[in-house]
mmCIF file of C-alpha atoms and ligand atoms in Angstrom:
data_model
loop_
_atom_site.group_PDB
_atom_site.id
_atom_site.type_symbol
_atom_site.label_atom_id
_atom_site.label_comp_id
_atom_site.label_asym_id
_atom_site.label_seq_id
_atom_site.Cartn_x
_atom_site.Cartn_y
_atom_site.Cartn_z
ATOM 1 C CA MET Z 1 -1.859 -6.874 -18.654
ATOM 2 C CA ARG Z 2 -1.937 -3.745 -16.528
ATOM 3 C CA ASN Z 3 -4.686 -1.136 -16.612
ATOM 4 C CA TYR Z 4 -4.405 1.892 -14.378
ATOM 5 C CA ILE Z 5 -6.391 5.029 -13.719
ATOM 6 C CA ILE Z 6 -4.661 8.196 -12.637
ATOM 7 C CA PHE Z 7 -6.933 10.391 -10.635
ATOM 8 C CA GLY Z 8 -6.672 13.878 -9.144
ATOM 9 C CA ALA Z 9 -7.902 17.466 -9.247
ATOM 10 C CA PRO Z 10 -6.992 19.730 -12.182
ATOM 11 C CA GLY Z 11 -3.302 20.604 -11.944
ATOM 12 C CA ALA Z 12 -2.446 17.654 -9.697
ATOM 13 C CA GLY Z 13 0.026 16.312 -12.254
ATOM 14 C CA LYS Z 14 -1.961 13.450 -13.781
ATOM 15 C CA GLY Z 15 -0.669 13.872 -17.325
ATOM 16 C CA THR Z 16 2.994 14.003 -16.319
ATOM 17 C CA GLN Z 17 2.838 10.890 -14.144
ATOM 18 C CA ALA Z 18 0.625 9.013 -16.618
ATOM 19 C CA ASP Z 19 3.282 9.566 -19.281
ATOM 20 C CA LEU Z 20 6.034 8.198 -17.054
ATOM 21 C CA ILE Z 21 3.984 5.163 -15.993
ATOM 22 C CA ALA Z 22 3.041 4.383 -19.595
ATOM 23 C CA LYS Z 23 6.708 4.525 -20.689
ATOM 24 C CA LYS Z 24 7.955 2.346 -17.857
ATOM 25 C CA TYR Z 25 5.412 -0.445 -18.306
ATOM 26 C CA GLY Z 26 4.837 -0.169 -22.061
ATOM 27 C CA LEU Z 27 1.247 0.996 -21.676
ATOM 28 C CA ILE Z 28 -0.833 3.385 -23.725
ATOM 29 C CA HIS Z 29 -1.533 6.744 -22.099
ATOM 30 C CA LEU Z 30 -5.083 7.847 -22.873
ATOM 31 C CA SER Z 31 -5.801 11.424 -21.839
ATOM 32 C CA SER Z 32 -9.488 12.235 -22.282
ATOM 33 C CA GLY Z 33 -8.750 15.970 -22.247
ATOM 34 C CA ALA Z 34 -6.146 15.610 -25.012
ATOM 35 C CA ILE Z 35 -8.424 13.335 -27.046
ATOM 36 C CA LEU Z 36 -11.238 15.873 -26.751
ATOM 37 C CA ARG Z 37 -8.953 18.773 -27.628
ATOM 38 C CA HIS Z 38 -7.942 16.832 -30.723
ATOM 39 C CA GLU Z 39 -11.606 16.424 -31.690
ATOM 40 C CA ALA Z 40 -12.301 20.097 -31.117
ATOM 41 C CA ASP Z 41 -12.746 22.282 -34.197
ATOM 42 C CA LYS Z 42 -12.784 19.299 -36.566
ATOM 43 C CA ASN Z 43 -16.533 19.620 -37.165
ATOM 44 C CA GLU Z 44 -19.761 20.795 -35.568
ATOM 45 C CA LEU Z 45 -19.516 18.202 -32.810
ATOM 46 C CA GLY Z 46 -15.941 19.290 -32.144
ATOM 47 C CA LYS Z 47 -17.038 22.885 -31.758
ATOM 48 C CA LYS Z 48 -19.634 21.826 -29.230
ATOM 49 C CA ILE Z 49 -17.015 19.879 -27.297
ATOM 50 C CA ARG Z 50 -14.725 22.891 -27.193
ATOM 51 C CA SER Z 51 -17.456 25.125 -25.825
ATOM 52 C CA TYR Z 52 -17.798 22.804 -22.801
ATOM 53 C CA GLN Z 53 -14.050 22.692 -22.284
ATOM 54 C CA ASP Z 54 -13.712 26.458 -22.539
ATOM 55 C CA LYS Z 55 -16.287 26.895 -19.783
ATOM 56 C CA GLY Z 56 -14.601 24.285 -17.608
ATOM 57 C CA GLN Z 57 -17.714 22.121 -17.760
ATOM 58 C CA LEU Z 58 -17.757 18.404 -18.372
ATOM 59 C CA VAL Z 59 -18.564 17.166 -21.839
ATOM 60 C CA PRO Z 60 -21.839 15.161 -21.613
ATOM 61 C CA ASP Z 61 -21.402 11.530 -20.536
ATOM 62 C CA VAL Z 62 -22.956 10.017 -23.673
ATOM 63 C CA LEU Z 63 -20.399 11.765 -25.847
ATOM 64 C CA ILE Z 64 -17.283 11.036 -23.853
ATOM 65 C CA VAL Z 65 -18.309 7.443 -23.054
ATOM 66 C CA THR Z 66 -18.613 6.689 -26.774
ATOM 67 C CA ILE Z 67 -15.385 8.435 -27.714
ATOM 68 C CA MET Z 68 -13.390 6.750 -24.938
ATOM 69 C CA ALA Z 69 -14.876 3.273 -25.493
ATOM 70 C CA LYS Z 70 -13.400 3.255 -28.974
ATOM 71 C CA GLN Z 71 -9.960 4.359 -27.787
ATOM 72 C CA ILE Z 72 -9.932 2.064 -24.758
ATOM 73 C CA SER Z 73 -10.913 -1.015 -26.741
ATOM 74 C CA ARG Z 74 -7.983 -0.387 -29.064
ATOM 75 C CA ALA Z 75 -5.495 0.269 -26.257
ATOM 76 C CA LEU Z 76 -6.426 -2.793 -24.208
ATOM 77 C CA LYS Z 77 -4.106 -4.952 -26.287
ATOM 78 C CA SER Z 78 -1.103 -3.345 -24.617
ATOM 79 C CA GLY Z 79 -2.682 -2.153 -21.365
ATOM 80 C CA LEU Z 80 -3.440 1.447 -20.505
ATOM 81 C CA VAL Z 81 -3.176 4.406 -18.206
ATOM 82 C CA LEU Z 82 -6.403 6.392 -18.128
ATOM 83 C CA ASP Z 83 -5.913 10.076 -17.386
ATOM 84 C CA GLY Z 84 -9.020 12.240 -16.978
ATOM 85 C CA TYR Z 85 -11.423 9.368 -17.461
ATOM 86 C CA PRO Z 86 -13.707 8.391 -15.794
ATOM 87 C CA ARG Z 87 -14.831 11.686 -14.247
ATOM 88 C CA THR Z 88 -18.400 10.843 -13.237
ATOM 89 C CA LEU Z 89 -20.065 7.837 -11.656
ATOM 90 C CA ARG Z 90 -21.862 7.115 -14.907
ATOM 91 C CA GLN Z 91 -18.545 7.061 -16.776
ATOM 92 C CA ALA Z 92 -17.030 4.744 -14.141
ATOM 93 C CA ARG Z 93 -19.909 2.305 -14.474
ATOM 94 C CA ALA Z 94 -19.691 2.384 -18.269
ATOM 95 C CA LEU Z 95 -15.958 1.705 -18.019
ATOM 96 C CA ASP Z 96 -16.432 -1.256 -15.665
ATOM 97 C CA LYS Z 97 -19.015 -2.706 -18.026
ATOM 98 C CA LEU Z 98 -16.768 -2.302 -21.049
ATOM 99 C CA LEU Z 99 -13.799 -3.908 -19.301
ATOM 100 C CA LYS Z 100 -15.936 -6.770 -18.030
ATOM 101 C CA ASN Z 101 -17.105 -7.435 -21.588
ATOM 102 C CA LYS Z 102 -13.467 -7.538 -22.657
ATOM 103 C CA LYS Z 103 -12.664 -9.871 -19.747
ATOM 104 C CA THR Z 104 -10.267 -7.466 -18.120
ATOM 105 C CA LYS Z 105 -10.283 -4.896 -15.303
ATOM 106 C CA ILE Z 106 -8.673 -1.877 -13.690
ATOM 107 C CA ASN Z 107 -5.762 -2.987 -11.513
ATOM 108 C CA ALA Z 108 -5.280 0.191 -9.496
ATOM 109 C CA VAL Z 109 -6.463 3.781 -9.203
ATOM 110 C CA LEU Z 110 -3.714 6.223 -8.293
ATOM 111 C CA ASN Z 111 -5.072 9.298 -6.559
ATOM 112 C CA LEU Z 112 -2.660 12.226 -6.817
ATOM 113 C CA ARG Z 113 -3.363 14.529 -3.909
ATOM 114 C CA LEU Z 114 -2.564 18.218 -4.121
ATOM 115 C CA ASN Z 115 -4.215 21.167 -2.403
ATOM 116 C CA GLN Z 116 -5.988 23.767 -4.486
ATOM 117 C CA VAL Z 117 -3.495 26.575 -3.835
ATOM 118 C CA LEU Z 118 -0.587 24.574 -5.234
ATOM 119 C CA ALA Z 119 -2.664 23.127 -8.073
ATOM 120 C CA LEU Z 120 -3.767 26.603 -9.114
ATOM 121 C CA LYS Z 121 -0.157 27.825 -9.150
ATOM 122 C CA ARG Z 122 0.831 24.939 -11.413
ATOM 123 C CA ILE Z 123 -2.018 25.472 -13.859
ATOM 124 C CA ILE Z 124 -1.340 29.208 -14.142
ATOM 125 C CA LEU Z 125 2.307 28.390 -14.851
ATOM 126 C CA ARG Z 126 1.300 25.751 -17.417
ATOM 127 C CA GLY Z 127 -1.141 28.173 -19.042
ATOM 128 C CA LYS Z 128 1.784 30.377 -20.035
ATOM 129 C CA THR Z 129 3.149 27.667 -22.325
ATOM 130 C CA SER Z 130 0.330 25.164 -22.906
ATOM 131 C CA GLY Z 131 -1.743 27.400 -25.133
ATOM 132 C CA ARG Z 132 -4.757 25.701 -23.564
ATOM 133 C CA SER Z 133 -7.696 28.052 -23.704
ATOM 134 C CA ASP Z 134 -9.053 26.580 -20.454
ATOM 135 C CA ASP Z 135 -5.947 27.332 -18.373
ATOM 136 C CA ASN Z 136 -7.217 30.721 -17.194
ATOM 137 C CA ALA Z 137 -8.324 31.823 -13.717
ATOM 138 C CA LYS Z 138 -12.065 31.880 -14.413
ATOM 139 C CA THR Z 139 -12.275 28.469 -16.076
ATOM 140 C CA ILE Z 140 -9.995 26.892 -13.512
ATOM 141 C CA LYS Z 141 -12.336 27.892 -10.682
ATOM 142 C CA ASN Z 142 -15.129 26.115 -12.496
ATOM 143 C CA ARG Z 143 -13.008 23.019 -13.098
ATOM 144 C CA PHE Z 144 -12.209 22.756 -9.388
ATOM 145 C CA ALA Z 145 -15.917 22.993 -8.526
ATOM 146 C CA VAL Z 146 -16.772 20.349 -11.122
ATOM 147 C CA TYR Z 147 -14.032 18.149 -9.696
ATOM 148 C CA ARG Z 148 -15.364 18.502 -6.148
ATOM 149 C CA ASN Z 149 -19.009 17.908 -7.065
ATOM 150 C CA GLN Z 150 -18.879 15.340 -9.837
ATOM 151 C CA THR Z 151 -15.494 13.645 -9.815
ATOM 152 C CA ALA Z 152 -14.329 13.433 -6.180
ATOM 153 C CA PRO Z 153 -17.273 11.125 -5.283
ATOM 154 C CA LEU Z 154 -15.633 8.538 -7.531
ATOM 155 C CA LEU Z 155 -12.923 8.085 -4.912
ATOM 156 C CA ASP Z 156 -15.418 6.217 -2.768
ATOM 157 C CA TYR Z 157 -16.427 4.053 -5.706
ATOM 158 C CA TYR Z 158 -12.849 2.842 -6.143
ATOM 159 C CA ARG Z 159 -12.132 2.716 -2.426
ATOM 160 C CA LYS Z 160 -14.978 0.226 -2.105
ATOM 161 C CA GLN Z 161 -13.399 -1.816 -4.898
ATOM 162 C CA LYS Z 162 -10.147 -1.716 -2.873
ATOM 163 C CA LYS Z 163 -8.269 -0.219 -5.792
ATOM 164 C CA LEU Z 164 -7.508 3.249 -4.458
ATOM 165 C CA ILE Z 165 -3.894 4.221 -3.796
ATOM 166 C CA ASN Z 166 -3.312 7.738 -2.412
ATOM 167 C CA ILE Z 167 -0.174 9.502 -3.614
ATOM 168 C CA ASP Z 168 1.234 12.775 -2.270
ATOM 169 C CA GLY Z 169 1.284 15.149 -5.254
ATOM 170 C CA ARG Z 170 3.503 17.804 -3.630
ATOM 171 C CA PRO Z 171 7.051 16.478 -4.152
ATOM 172 C CA GLU Z 172 9.006 16.883 -7.375
ATOM 173 C CA ILE Z 173 8.083 14.812 -10.441
ATOM 174 C CA SER Z 174 10.718 12.074 -10.058
ATOM 175 C CA ALA Z 175 10.024 11.594 -6.330
ATOM 176 C CA ILE Z 176 6.299 11.165 -6.983
ATOM 177 C CA PHE Z 177 7.032 8.705 -9.757
ATOM 178 C CA LYS Z 178 9.323 6.687 -7.501
ATOM 179 C CA ASN Z 179 6.581 6.539 -4.890
ATOM 180 C CA ILE Z 180 4.061 5.403 -7.514
ATOM 181 C CA THR Z 181 6.205 2.580 -8.869
ATOM 182 C CA SER Z 182 6.922 1.340 -5.357
ATOM 183 C CA ARG Z 183 3.174 1.064 -4.734
ATOM 184 C CA LEU Z 184 2.157 -0.688 -7.958
HETATM 185 P P1 LIG D 201 -7.604 19.016 -16.159
HETATM 186 O O1 LIG D 201 -7.503 17.677 -15.520
HETATM 187 O O2 LIG D 201 -6.413 19.885 -15.876
HETATM 188 O O3 LIG D 201 -8.902 19.731 -15.879
HETATM 189 P P2 LIG D 201 -8.113 17.768 -18.783
HETATM 190 O O4 LIG D 201 -7.273 17.959 -19.994
HETATM 191 O O5 LIG D 201 -8.146 16.424 -18.172
HETATM 192 O O6 LIG D 201 -7.567 18.866 -17.750
HETATM 193 O O7 LIG D 201 -9.623 18.217 -19.103
HETATM 194 C C1 LIG D 201 -9.928 19.413 -19.758
HETATM 195 C C2 LIG D 201 -11.422 19.493 -20.069
HETATM 196 O O8 LIG D 201 -11.809 18.443 -20.964
HETATM 197 C C3 LIG D 201 -12.380 19.356 -18.889
HETATM 198 O O9 LIG D 201 -12.574 20.563 -18.203
HETATM 199 C C4 LIG D 201 -13.666 18.876 -19.600
HETATM 200 O O10 LIG D 201 -14.334 19.931 -20.244
HETATM 201 C C5 LIG D 201 -13.134 17.967 -20.681
HETATM 202 N N1 LIG D 201 -13.051 16.543 -20.230
HETATM 203 C C6 LIG D 201 -11.913 15.823 -20.072
HETATM 204 N N2 LIG D 201 -12.182 14.584 -19.637
HETATM 205 C C7 LIG D 201 -13.536 14.508 -19.510
HETATM 206 C C8 LIG D 201 -14.446 13.489 -19.081
HETATM 207 N N3 LIG D 201 -14.024 12.283 -18.693
HETATM 208 N N4 LIG D 201 -15.780 13.776 -19.086
HETATM 209 C C9 LIG D 201 -16.241 14.971 -19.471
HETATM 210 N N5 LIG D 201 -15.434 15.974 -19.874
HETATM 211 C C10 LIG D 201 -14.101 15.760 -19.897
#
């Protein structure tokens, strides 16, 4: 069974590559952002979740850890690609604990690298069609800061576990994907 994490700043192309990886290896693509957006507006909790997303802030760990644990446990039967999760050290530790309990592990962490100028261009472009309320200049700035402060430190966590694979996020979609599959 394969379990992968796709990692990278906002706009780096995580969702696109996660989709391709999941299709090729028959895995389930779990996007925490998409799962949260699906929860949003359903009820009071959903409204709270959306208010974090709209500010570009992280949803509190306790919430997302619980939501993702349920989804991950279900997806483990076929293997998974995690996109957008974990995003904090606490989430990474919770994930390791969950997987250990289920007698499985993360095989590799793919780190899509893209500079902020290019990432910003892509998100602005996506915002025109995505309808995502957080794809606007002000929120994006916040998301980059959150990424730098809270999420980027996770790279070290996975580097120490010898799971980190750096991938150049600049080429076109199919070239990146080819690079990824050659490294897995
Ligand atoms: P991007 O990677 O482009 O920022 P996502 O769809 O992954 O987009 O995330 C959108 C928003 O959803 C984040 O800004 C955050 O509010 C929330 N979110 C997604 N994943 C997590 C997570 N693991 N922990 C906390 N909040 C999250």
